[in-house]
Amino acid sequence: MATFVLVHGGGHGGWCYQPVARRLQAKGQIVYTPSLPGMGEHTHQLHPGIDLDTHIDDVVNLLQWEDLTGAILVGHSYGGMVITGVADRAPQRVGHRVYLDAAYPRDGESLHEHAFANIDAARQGLYVENGVELVMKPDPIHPGFFGIHDPALAQWTYERLTPQPWACFSQKLVLRNEAAMRALPESHIICTPTIPGRDMDLLRERSQGRVWDIDTGHDLMLTEPDWVTERLLDVAATMG
């Protein structure tokens, strides 16, 4: 039995992992699907101070207060920034990092720098609400951008998308204990269309070959939940 902490990406919340979480739980796994501060059901808590560090600290606190050790951290998209920071801050509580079509940042790099084309496009729609700089204002076209084309699933997703605090994308990730973080095992589950923008040789080297890809949209935890669940169980099986 493994413990998974599934961290969502920009504009999403813990809700996006419902299909995968239910499948993992049916296999006897322990699963946490936190919504990061200001996101999902926590949109009422939006305030100008929310940034990348806020989200990292939130997941670190989850690990601490739930007394988790050996947790498999899974980060989707922007969540790759978060789980990298969490593993850096609390390596003693993490057993594995899984990057789910996710950002794979370097020390001192923001998501805006890491994925410039997509994130700068989002920045063009920046607006201010209650003193908070926000991007990714929900739009019916967004599920299609995330690769969701089934009409019912697209509508379900759109109804749950939320704006993203811009500071989460613009703040640089500062690693404090990079050697310990890099020493933790990692795996990569990615969408085939994103392969051209990735250093696949580096990913295979650092993950000891644990790199899987599937030809689907960016929100693969929603479009291919069975396949994603099987890959996460493959990761769990490597932990003994």
PDB file of N, CA and C in Angstrom, residues 34-133:
ATOM      1  N   PRO A  34      -5.130  17.517  -2.391  1.00  0.00           N
ATOM      2  CA  PRO A  34      -5.351  18.865  -1.873  1.00  0.00           C
ATOM      3  C   PRO A  34      -5.627  19.875  -2.970  1.00  0.00           C
ATOM      4  N   SER A  35      -6.516  20.820  -2.692  1.00  0.00           N
ATOM      5  CA  SER A  35      -6.645  22.014  -3.526  1.00  0.00           C
ATOM      6  C   SER A  35      -5.742  23.077  -2.916  1.00  0.00           C
ATOM      7  N   LEU A  36      -4.859  23.635  -3.708  1.00  0.00           N
ATOM      8  CA  LEU A  36      -3.895  24.613  -3.211  1.00  0.00           C
ATOM      9  C   LEU A  36      -4.606  25.902  -2.803  1.00  0.00           C
ATOM     10  N   PRO A  37      -4.001  26.700  -1.912  1.00  0.00           N
ATOM     11  CA  PRO A  37      -4.628  27.936  -1.447  1.00  0.00           C
ATOM     12  C   PRO A  37      -5.081  28.830  -2.597  1.00  0.00           C
ATOM     13  N   GLY A  38      -6.338  29.269  -2.521  1.00  0.00           N
ATOM     14  CA  GLY A  38      -6.910  30.136  -3.539  1.00  0.00           C
ATOM     15  C   GLY A  38      -7.483  29.403  -4.728  1.00  0.00           C
ATOM     16  N   MET A  39      -7.357  28.068  -4.748  1.00  0.00           N
ATOM     17  CA  MET A  39      -7.784  27.282  -5.897  1.00  0.00           C
ATOM     18  C   MET A  39      -8.920  26.340  -5.496  1.00  0.00           C
ATOM     19  N   GLY A  40      -9.655  25.849  -6.503  1.00  0.00           N
ATOM     20  CA  GLY A  40     -10.723  24.898  -6.216  1.00  0.00           C
ATOM     21  C   GLY A  40     -11.700  25.451  -5.195  1.00  0.00           C
ATOM     22  N   GLU A  41     -11.997  24.635  -4.196  1.00  0.00           N
ATOM     23  CA  GLU A  41     -12.951  25.041  -3.162  1.00  0.00           C
ATOM     24  C   GLU A  41     -12.397  26.106  -2.232  1.00  0.00           C
ATOM     25  N   HIS A  42     -11.130  26.485  -2.435  1.00  0.00           N
ATOM     26  CA  HIS A  42     -10.527  27.522  -1.590  1.00  0.00           C
ATOM     27  C   HIS A  42     -10.467  28.883  -2.287  1.00  0.00           C
ATOM     28  N   THR A  43     -11.252  29.081  -3.336  1.00  0.00           N
ATOM     29  CA  THR A  43     -11.212  30.366  -4.041  1.00  0.00           C
ATOM     30  C   THR A  43     -11.629  31.524  -3.145  1.00  0.00           C
ATOM     31  N   HIS A  44     -12.430  31.241  -2.132  1.00  0.00           N
ATOM     32  CA  HIS A  44     -12.848  32.314  -1.220  1.00  0.00           C
ATOM     33  C   HIS A  44     -11.688  32.808  -0.360  1.00  0.00           C
ATOM     34  N   GLN A  45     -10.568  32.089  -0.389  1.00  0.00           N
ATOM     35  CA  GLN A  45      -9.399  32.465   0.407  1.00  0.00           C
ATOM     36  C   GLN A  45      -8.345  33.215  -0.417  1.00  0.00           C
ATOM     37  N   LEU A  46      -8.696  33.596  -1.634  1.00  0.00           N
ATOM     38  CA  LEU A  46      -7.751  34.330  -2.474  1.00  0.00           C
ATOM     39  C   LEU A  46      -7.299  35.613  -1.790  1.00  0.00           C
ATOM     40  N   HIS A  47      -5.991  35.860  -1.811  1.00  0.00           N
ATOM     41  CA  HIS A  47      -5.468  37.134  -1.289  1.00  0.00           C
ATOM     42  C   HIS A  47      -4.160  37.438  -2.017  1.00  0.00           C
ATOM     43  N   PRO A  48      -3.709  38.681  -1.982  1.00  0.00           N
ATOM     44  CA  PRO A  48      -2.541  39.073  -2.776  1.00  0.00           C
ATOM     45  C   PRO A  48      -1.254  38.358  -2.408  1.00  0.00           C
ATOM     46  N   GLY A  49      -1.183  37.748  -1.235  1.00  0.00           N
ATOM     47  CA  GLY A  49       0.058  37.112  -0.803  1.00  0.00           C
ATOM     48  C   GLY A  49       0.283  35.712  -1.325  1.00  0.00           C
ATOM     49  N   ILE A  50      -0.665  35.148  -2.046  1.00  0.00           N
ATOM     50  CA  ILE A  50      -0.511  33.771  -2.528  1.00  0.00           C
ATOM     51  C   ILE A  50       0.491  33.716  -3.677  1.00  0.00           C
ATOM     52  N   ASP A  51       1.504  32.871  -3.509  1.00  0.00           N
ATOM     53  CA  ASP A  51       2.515  32.696  -4.550  1.00  0.00           C
ATOM     54  C   ASP A  51       2.979  31.246  -4.554  1.00  0.00           C
ATOM     55  N   LEU A  52       4.034  30.956  -5.270  1.00  0.00           N
ATOM     56  CA  LEU A  52       4.547  29.588  -5.354  1.00  0.00           C
ATOM     57  C   LEU A  52       4.931  29.066  -3.969  1.00  0.00           C
ATOM     58  N   ASP A  53       5.600  29.884  -3.182  1.00  0.00           N
ATOM     59  CA  ASP A  53       5.999  29.441  -1.843  1.00  0.00           C
ATOM     60  C   ASP A  53       4.786  29.086  -0.986  1.00  0.00           C
ATOM     61  N   THR A  54       3.703  29.835  -1.129  1.00  0.00           N
ATOM     62  CA  THR A  54       2.476  29.528  -0.381  1.00  0.00           C
ATOM     63  C   THR A  54       2.011  28.118  -0.705  1.00  0.00           C
ATOM     64  N   HIS A  55       2.021  27.769  -1.976  1.00  0.00           N
ATOM     65  CA  HIS A  55       1.554  26.450  -2.405  1.00  0.00           C
ATOM     66  C   HIS A  55       2.508  25.349  -1.957  1.00  0.00           C
ATOM     67  N   ILE A  56       3.802  25.609  -2.029  1.00  0.00           N
ATOM     68  CA  ILE A  56       4.775  24.639  -1.532  1.00  0.00           C
ATOM     69  C   ILE A  56       4.568  24.403  -0.042  1.00  0.00           C
ATOM     70  N   ASP A  57       4.464  25.486   0.715  1.00  0.00           N
ATOM     71  CA  ASP A  57       4.299  25.365   2.164  1.00  0.00           C
ATOM     72  C   ASP A  57       3.024  24.607   2.517  1.00  0.00           C
ATOM     73  N   ASP A  58       1.971  24.791   1.729  1.00  0.00           N
ATOM     74  CA  ASP A  58       0.710  24.125   2.013  1.00  0.00           C
ATOM     75  C   ASP A  58       0.852  22.605   1.916  1.00  0.00           C
ATOM     76  N   VAL A  59       1.552  22.132   0.900  1.00  0.00           N
ATOM     77  CA  VAL A  59       1.729  20.686   0.754  1.00  0.00           C
ATOM     78  C   VAL A  59       2.726  20.152   1.775  1.00  0.00           C
ATOM     79  N   VAL A  60       3.762  20.923   2.079  1.00  0.00           N
ATOM     80  CA  VAL A  60       4.682  20.515   3.148  1.00  0.00           C
ATOM     81  C   VAL A  60       3.918  20.343   4.459  1.00  0.00           C
ATOM     82  N   ASN A  61       3.014  21.274   4.753  1.00  0.00           N
ATOM     83  CA  ASN A  61       2.224  21.170   5.983  1.00  0.00           C
ATOM     84  C   ASN A  61       1.316  19.950   5.960  1.00  0.00           C
ATOM     85  N   LEU A  62       0.758  19.624   4.804  1.00  0.00           N
ATOM     86  CA  LEU A  62      -0.044  18.409   4.697  1.00  0.00           C
ATOM     87  C   LEU A  62       0.789  17.187   5.070  1.00  0.00           C
ATOM     88  N   LEU A  63       1.980  17.087   4.519  1.00  0.00           N
ATOM     89  CA  LEU A  63       2.854  15.958   4.841  1.00  0.00           C
ATOM     90  C   LEU A  63       3.147  15.899   6.342  1.00  0.00           C
ATOM     91  N   GLN A  64       3.387  17.077   6.928  1.00  0.00           N
ATOM     92  CA  GLN A  64       3.745  17.113   8.345  1.00  0.00           C
ATOM     93  C   GLN A  64       2.553  16.778   9.236  1.00  0.00           C
ATOM     94  N   TRP A  65       1.421  17.433   9.017  1.00  0.00           N
ATOM     95  CA  TRP A  65       0.280  17.249   9.921  1.00  0.00           C
ATOM     96  C   TRP A  65      -0.368  15.874   9.761  1.00  0.00           C
ATOM     97  N   GLU A  66      -0.276  15.301   8.566  1.00  0.00           N
ATOM     98  CA  GLU A  66      -0.780  13.938   8.374  1.00  0.00           C
ATOM     99  C   GLU A  66       0.282  12.892   8.707  1.00  0.00           C
ATOM    100  N   ASP A  67       1.472  13.362   9.086  1.00  0.00           N
ATOM    101  CA  ASP A  67       2.592  12.498   9.482  1.00  0.00           C
ATOM    102  C   ASP A  67       2.913  11.485   8.386  1.00  0.00           C
ATOM    103  N   LEU A  68       3.029  11.991   7.153  1.00  0.00           N
ATOM    104  CA  LEU A  68       3.309  11.120   6.021  1.00  0.00           C
ATOM    105  C   LEU A  68       4.815  10.962   5.824  1.00  0.00           C
ATOM    106  N   THR A  69       5.231   9.763   5.524  1.00  0.00           N
ATOM    107  CA  THR A  69       6.610   9.494   5.119  1.00  0.00           C
ATOM    108  C   THR A  69       6.558   8.575   3.904  1.00  0.00           C
ATOM    109  N   GLY A  70       7.546   8.692   3.051  1.00  0.00           N
ATOM    110  CA  GLY A  70       7.573   7.873   1.855  1.00  0.00           C
ATOM    111  C   GLY A  70       6.475   8.196   0.867  1.00  0.00           C
ATOM    112  N   ALA A  71       5.926   9.397   0.930  1.00  0.00           N
ATOM    113  CA  ALA A  71       4.807   9.763   0.058  1.00  0.00           C
ATOM    114  C   ALA A  71       5.259   9.860  -1.397  1.00  0.00           C
ATOM    115  N   ILE A  72       4.379   9.418  -2.296  1.00  0.00           N
ATOM    116  CA  ILE A  72       4.602   9.600  -3.725  1.00  0.00           C
ATOM    117  C   ILE A  72       3.939  10.910  -4.119  1.00  0.00           C
ATOM    118  N   LEU A  73       4.746  11.919  -4.417  1.00  0.00           N
ATOM    119  CA  LEU A  73       4.226  13.213  -4.841  1.00  0.00           C
ATOM    120  C   LEU A  73       4.011  13.192  -6.342  1.00  0.00           C
ATOM    121  N   VAL A  74       2.814  13.551  -6.764  1.00  0.00           N
ATOM    122  CA  VAL A  74       2.491  13.613  -8.192  1.00  0.00           C
ATOM    123  C   VAL A  74       2.099  15.052  -8.511  1.00  0.00           C
ATOM    124  N   GLY A  75       2.797  15.666  -9.445  1.00  0.00           N
ATOM    125  CA  GLY A  75       2.492  17.045  -9.810  1.00  0.00           C
ATOM    126  C   GLY A  75       2.124  17.148 -11.273  1.00  0.00           C
ATOM    127  N   HIS A  76       0.962  17.727 -11.557  1.00  0.00           N
ATOM    128  CA  HIS A  76       0.521  17.930 -12.933  1.00  0.00           C
ATOM    129  C   HIS A  76       0.793  19.365 -13.350  1.00  0.00           C
ATOM    130  N   SER A  77       1.420  19.560 -14.507  1.00  0.00           N
ATOM    131  CA  SER A  77       1.609  20.887 -15.083  1.00  0.00           C
ATOM    132  C   SER A  77       2.347  21.801 -14.097  1.00  0.00           C
ATOM    133  N   TYR A  78       1.744  22.939 -13.708  1.00  0.00           N
ATOM    134  CA  TYR A  78       2.343  23.817 -12.693  1.00  0.00           C
ATOM    135  C   TYR A  78       2.669  23.050 -11.417  1.00  0.00           C
ATOM    136  N   GLY A  79       1.933  21.981 -11.141  1.00  0.00           N
ATOM    137  CA  GLY A  79       2.204  21.184  -9.944  1.00  0.00           C
ATOM    138  C   GLY A  79       3.603  20.616  -9.899  1.00  0.00           C
ATOM    139  N   GLY A  80       4.274  20.523 -11.060  1.00  0.00           N
ATOM    140  CA  GLY A  80       5.669  20.107 -11.062  1.00  0.00           C
ATOM    141  C   GLY A  80       6.560  21.092 -10.328  1.00  0.00           C
ATOM    142  N   MET A  81       6.242  22.379 -10.420  1.00  0.00           N
ATOM    143  CA  MET A  81       6.963  23.386  -9.644  1.00  0.00           C
ATOM    144  C   MET A  81       6.770  23.130  -8.151  1.00  0.00           C
ATOM    145  N   VAL A  82       5.535  22.835  -7.792  1.00  0.00           N
ATOM    146  CA  VAL A  82       5.186  22.666  -6.383  1.00  0.00           C
ATOM    147  C   VAL A  82       5.861  21.434  -5.792  1.00  0.00           C
ATOM    148  N   ILE A  83       5.755  20.291  -6.467  1.00  0.00           N
ATOM    149  CA  ILE A  83       6.317  19.075  -5.865  1.00  0.00           C
ATOM    150  C   ILE A  83       7.837  19.129  -5.815  1.00  0.00           C
ATOM    151  N   THR A  84       8.463  19.843  -6.746  1.00  0.00           N
ATOM    152  CA  THR A  84       9.915  20.006  -6.674  1.00  0.00           C
ATOM    153  C   THR A  84      10.282  20.782  -5.417  1.00  0.00           C
ATOM    154  N   GLY A  85       9.533  21.850  -5.151  1.00  0.00           N
ATOM    155  CA  GLY A  85       9.780  22.627  -3.941  1.00  0.00           C
ATOM    156  C   GLY A  85       9.475  21.854  -2.674  1.00  0.00           C
ATOM    157  N   VAL A  86       8.409  21.061  -2.684  1.00  0.00           N
ATOM    158  CA  VAL A  86       8.046  20.272  -1.505  1.00  0.00           C
ATOM    159  C   VAL A  86       9.131  19.242  -1.199  1.00  0.00           C
ATOM    160  N   ALA A  87       9.609  18.533  -2.226  1.00  0.00           N
ATOM    161  CA  ALA A  87      10.651  17.538  -2.016  1.00  0.00           C
ATOM    162  C   ALA A  87      11.948  18.175  -1.546  1.00  0.00           C
ATOM    163  N   ASP A  88      12.177  19.412  -1.954  1.00  0.00           N
ATOM    164  CA  ASP A  88      13.351  20.158  -1.497  1.00  0.00           C
ATOM    165  C   ASP A  88      13.215  20.562  -0.034  1.00  0.00           C
ATOM    166  N   ARG A  89      12.012  20.950   0.384  1.00  0.00           N
ATOM    167  CA  ARG A  89      11.798  21.409   1.763  1.00  0.00           C
ATOM    168  C   ARG A  89      11.647  20.256   2.751  1.00  0.00           C
ATOM    169  N   ALA A  90      11.089  19.132   2.277  1.00  0.00           N
ATOM    170  CA  ALA A  90      10.792  18.028   3.195  1.00  0.00           C
ATOM    171  C   ALA A  90      11.180  16.686   2.580  1.00  0.00           C
ATOM    172  N   PRO A  91      12.449  16.505   2.205  1.00  0.00           N
ATOM    173  CA  PRO A  91      12.838  15.256   1.538  1.00  0.00           C
ATOM    174  C   PRO A  91      12.647  14.025   2.417  1.00  0.00           C
ATOM    175  N   GLN A  92      12.672  14.204   3.730  1.00  0.00           N
ATOM    176  CA  GLN A  92      12.522  13.074   4.637  1.00  0.00           C
ATOM    177  C   GLN A  92      11.118  12.502   4.633  1.00  0.00           C
ATOM    178  N   ARG A  93      10.159  13.228   4.059  1.00  0.00           N
ATOM    179  CA  ARG A  93       8.771  12.760   4.019  1.00  0.00           C
ATOM    180  C   ARG A  93       8.346  12.278   2.629  1.00  0.00           C
ATOM    181  N   VAL A  94       9.257  12.359   1.674  1.00  0.00           N
ATOM    182  CA  VAL A  94       8.928  12.039   0.279  1.00  0.00           C
ATOM    183  C   VAL A  94       9.666  10.782  -0.149  1.00  0.00           C
ATOM    184  N   GLY A  95       8.944   9.882  -0.823  1.00  0.00           N
ATOM    185  CA  GLY A  95       9.572   8.668  -1.326  1.00  0.00           C
ATOM    186  C   GLY A  95       9.810   8.678  -2.818  1.00  0.00           C
ATOM    187  N   HIS A  96       9.036   9.500  -3.552  1.00  0.00           N
ATOM    188  CA  HIS A  96       9.132   9.498  -5.016  1.00  0.00           C
ATOM    189  C   HIS A  96       8.464  10.761  -5.541  1.00  0.00           C
ATOM    190  N   ARG A  97       9.007  11.292  -6.629  1.00  0.00           N
ATOM    191  CA  ARG A  97       8.401  12.422  -7.329  1.00  0.00           C
ATOM    192  C   ARG A  97       7.939  11.945  -8.701  1.00  0.00           C
ATOM    193  N   VAL A  98       6.687  12.253  -9.050  1.00  0.00           N
ATOM    194  CA  VAL A  98       6.150  11.894 -10.359  1.00  0.00           C
ATOM    195  C   VAL A  98       5.704  13.170 -11.060  1.00  0.00           C
ATOM    196  N   TYR A  99       6.260  13.412 -12.236  1.00  0.00           N
ATOM    197  CA  TYR A  99       5.927  14.602 -13.020  1.00  0.00           C
ATOM    198  C   TYR A  99       4.921  14.195 -14.086  1.00  0.00           C
ATOM    199  N   LEU A 100       3.681  14.652 -13.924  1.00  0.00           N
ATOM    200  CA  LEU A 100       2.567  14.273 -14.786  1.00  0.00           C
ATOM    201  C   LEU A 100       2.350  15.367 -15.831  1.00  0.00           C
ATOM    202  N   ASP A 101       2.980  15.187 -16.988  1.00  0.00           N
ATOM    203  CA  ASP A 101       3.000  16.218 -18.020  1.00  0.00           C
ATOM    204  C   ASP A 101       3.276  17.577 -17.384  1.00  0.00           C
ATOM    205  N   ALA A 102       4.321  17.597 -16.592  1.00  0.00           N
ATOM    206  CA  ALA A 102       4.537  18.698 -15.646  1.00  0.00           C
ATOM    207  C   ALA A 102       5.789  19.506 -15.956  1.00  0.00           C
ATOM    208  N   ALA A 103       5.818  20.681 -15.357  1.00  0.00           N
ATOM    209  CA  ALA A 103       7.031  21.486 -15.336  1.00  0.00           C
ATOM    210  C   ALA A 103       8.124  20.724 -14.596  1.00  0.00           C
ATOM    211  N   TYR A 104       9.341  20.873 -15.081  1.00  0.00           N
ATOM    212  CA  TYR A 104      10.502  20.210 -14.475  1.00  0.00           C
ATOM    213  C   TYR A 104      11.577  21.281 -14.293  1.00  0.00           C
ATOM    214  N   PRO A 105      11.434  22.103 -13.253  1.00  0.00           N
ATOM    215  CA  PRO A 105      12.215  23.338 -13.147  1.00  0.00           C
ATOM    216  C   PRO A 105      13.636  23.153 -12.627  1.00  0.00           C
ATOM    217  N   ARG A 106      14.443  24.148 -12.946  1.00  0.00           N
ATOM    218  CA  ARG A 106      15.781  24.277 -12.376  1.00  0.00           C
ATOM    219  C   ARG A 106      15.737  25.261 -11.211  1.00  0.00           C
ATOM    220  N   ASP A 107      16.748  25.231 -10.383  1.00  0.00           N
ATOM    221  CA  ASP A 107      16.864  26.188  -9.289  1.00  0.00           C
ATOM    222  C   ASP A 107      16.882  27.607  -9.844  1.00  0.00           C
ATOM    223  N   GLY A 108      16.087  28.485  -9.231  1.00  0.00           N
ATOM    224  CA  GLY A 108      16.064  29.878  -9.632  1.00  0.00           C
ATOM    225  C   GLY A 108      15.190  30.177 -10.834  1.00  0.00           C
ATOM    226  N   GLU A 109      14.373  29.214 -11.244  1.00  0.00           N
ATOM    227  CA  GLU A 109      13.546  29.370 -12.440  1.00  0.00           C
ATOM    228  C   GLU A 109      12.073  29.486 -12.056  1.00  0.00           C
ATOM    229  N   SER A 110      11.371  30.407 -12.676  1.00  0.00           N
ATOM    230  CA  SER A 110       9.923  30.525 -12.498  1.00  0.00           C
ATOM    231  C   SER A 110       9.224  29.718 -13.588  1.00  0.00           C
ATOM    232  N   LEU A 111       7.940  29.457 -13.390  1.00  0.00           N
ATOM    233  CA  LEU A 111       7.189  28.787 -14.447  1.00  0.00           C
ATOM    234  C   LEU A 111       7.098  29.673 -15.678  1.00  0.00           C
ATOM    235  N   HIS A 112       7.027  30.977 -15.478  1.00  0.00           N
ATOM    236  CA  HIS A 112       6.983  31.910 -16.608  1.00  0.00           C
ATOM    237  C   HIS A 112       8.218  31.741 -17.480  1.00  0.00           C
ATOM    238  N   GLU A 113       9.359  31.535 -16.850  1.00  0.00           N
ATOM    239  CA  GLU A 113      10.594  31.327 -17.604  1.00  0.00           C
ATOM    240  C   GLU A 113      10.653  29.910 -18.185  1.00  0.00           C
ATOM    241  N   HIS A 114      10.193  28.947 -17.397  1.00  0.00           N
ATOM    242  CA  HIS A 114      10.314  27.537 -17.770  1.00  0.00           C
ATOM    243  C   HIS A 114       9.434  27.180 -18.966  1.00  0.00           C
ATOM    244  N   ALA A 115       8.238  27.724 -18.988  1.00  0.00           N
ATOM    245  CA  ALA A 115       7.275  27.418 -20.067  1.00  0.00           C
ATOM    246  C   ALA A 115       6.816  28.729 -20.685  1.00  0.00           C
ATOM    247  N   PHE A 116       7.768  29.507 -21.186  1.00  0.00           N
ATOM    248  CA  PHE A 116       7.519  30.904 -21.521  1.00  0.00           C
ATOM    249  C   PHE A 116       6.365  31.100 -22.498  1.00  0.00           C
ATOM    250  N   ALA A 117       6.341  30.338 -23.577  1.00  0.00           N
ATOM    251  CA  ALA A 117       5.342  30.601 -24.619  1.00  0.00           C
ATOM    252  C   ALA A 117       3.923  30.502 -24.075  1.00  0.00           C
ATOM    253  N   ASN A 118       3.619  29.412 -23.388  1.00  0.00           N
ATOM    254  CA  ASN A 118       2.263  29.226 -22.866  1.00  0.00           C
ATOM    255  C   ASN A 118       1.946  30.186 -21.728  1.00  0.00           C
ATOM    256  N   ILE A 119       2.904  30.370 -20.824  1.00  0.00           N
ATOM    257  CA  ILE A 119       2.622  31.191 -19.647  1.00  0.00           C
ATOM    258  C   ILE A 119       2.599  32.670 -19.999  1.00  0.00           C
ATOM    259  N   ASP A 120       3.432  33.085 -20.935  1.00  0.00           N
ATOM    260  CA  ASP A 120       3.373  34.494 -21.339  1.00  0.00           C
ATOM    261  C   ASP A 120       2.068  34.781 -22.062  1.00  0.00           C
ATOM    262  N   ALA A 121       1.555  33.797 -22.797  1.00  0.00           N
ATOM    263  CA  ALA A 121       0.244  33.972 -23.434  1.00  0.00           C
ATOM    264  C   ALA A 121      -0.825  34.161 -22.370  1.00  0.00           C
ATOM    265  N   ALA A 122      -0.732  33.402 -21.270  1.00  0.00           N
ATOM    266  CA  ALA A 122      -1.686  33.569 -20.173  1.00  0.00           C
ATOM    267  C   ALA A 122      -1.545  34.943 -19.530  1.00  0.00           C
ATOM    268  N   ARG A 123      -0.308  35.432 -19.454  1.00  0.00           N
ATOM    269  CA  ARG A 123      -0.061  36.735 -18.831  1.00  0.00           C
ATOM    270  C   ARG A 123      -0.745  37.868 -19.584  1.00  0.00           C
ATOM    271  N   GLN A 124      -0.957  37.687 -20.872  1.00  0.00           N
ATOM    272  CA  GLN A 124      -1.605  38.731 -21.661  1.00  0.00           C
ATOM    273  C   GLN A 124      -3.032  38.985 -21.185  1.00  0.00           C
ATOM    274  N   GLY A 125      -3.619  37.990 -20.521  1.00  0.00           N
ATOM    275  CA  GLY A 125      -4.971  38.162 -19.999  1.00  0.00           C
ATOM    276  C   GLY A 125      -5.007  38.509 -18.523  1.00  0.00           C
ATOM    277  N   LEU A 126      -3.894  38.976 -17.973  1.00  0.00           N
ATOM    278  CA  LEU A 126      -3.823  39.296 -16.545  1.00  0.00           C
ATOM    279  C   LEU A 126      -4.841  40.370 -16.170  1.00  0.00           C
ATOM    280  N   TYR A 127      -5.497  40.182 -15.051  1.00  0.00           N
ATOM    281  CA  TYR A 127      -6.429  41.173 -14.533  1.00  0.00           C
ATOM    282  C   TYR A 127      -6.340  41.183 -13.018  1.00  0.00           C
ATOM    283  N   VAL A 128      -6.881  42.205 -12.398  1.00  0.00           N
ATOM    284  CA  VAL A 128      -6.800  42.363 -10.943  1.00  0.00           C
ATOM    285  C   VAL A 128      -8.202  42.311 -10.362  1.00  0.00           C
ATOM    286  N   GLU A 129      -8.365  41.486  -9.344  1.00  0.00           N
ATOM    287  CA  GLU A 129      -9.654  41.344  -8.668  1.00  0.00           C
ATOM    288  C   GLU A 129      -9.406  41.294  -7.168  1.00  0.00           C
ATOM    289  N   ASN A 130     -10.002  42.208  -6.443  1.00  0.00           N
ATOM    290  CA  ASN A 130      -9.815  42.298  -4.986  1.00  0.00           C
ATOM    291  C   ASN A 130      -8.337  42.371  -4.612  1.00  0.00           C
ATOM    292  N   GLY A 131      -7.584  43.085  -5.425  1.00  0.00           N
ATOM    293  CA  GLY A 131      -6.167  43.303  -5.144  1.00  0.00           C
ATOM    294  C   GLY A 131      -5.258  42.157  -5.547  1.00  0.00           C
ATOM    295  N   VAL A 132      -5.805  41.102  -6.163  1.00  0.00           N
ATOM    296  CA  VAL A 132      -5.008  39.933  -6.559  1.00  0.00           C
ATOM    297  C   VAL A 132      -4.810  39.944  -8.066  1.00  0.00           C
ATOM    298  N   GLU A 133      -3.561  39.842  -8.513  1.00  0.00           N
ATOM    299  CA  GLU A 133      -3.281  39.695  -9.943  1.00  0.00           C
ATOM    300  C   GLU A 133      -3.585  38.259 -10.343  1.00  0.00           C
TER     301      GLU A 133
END
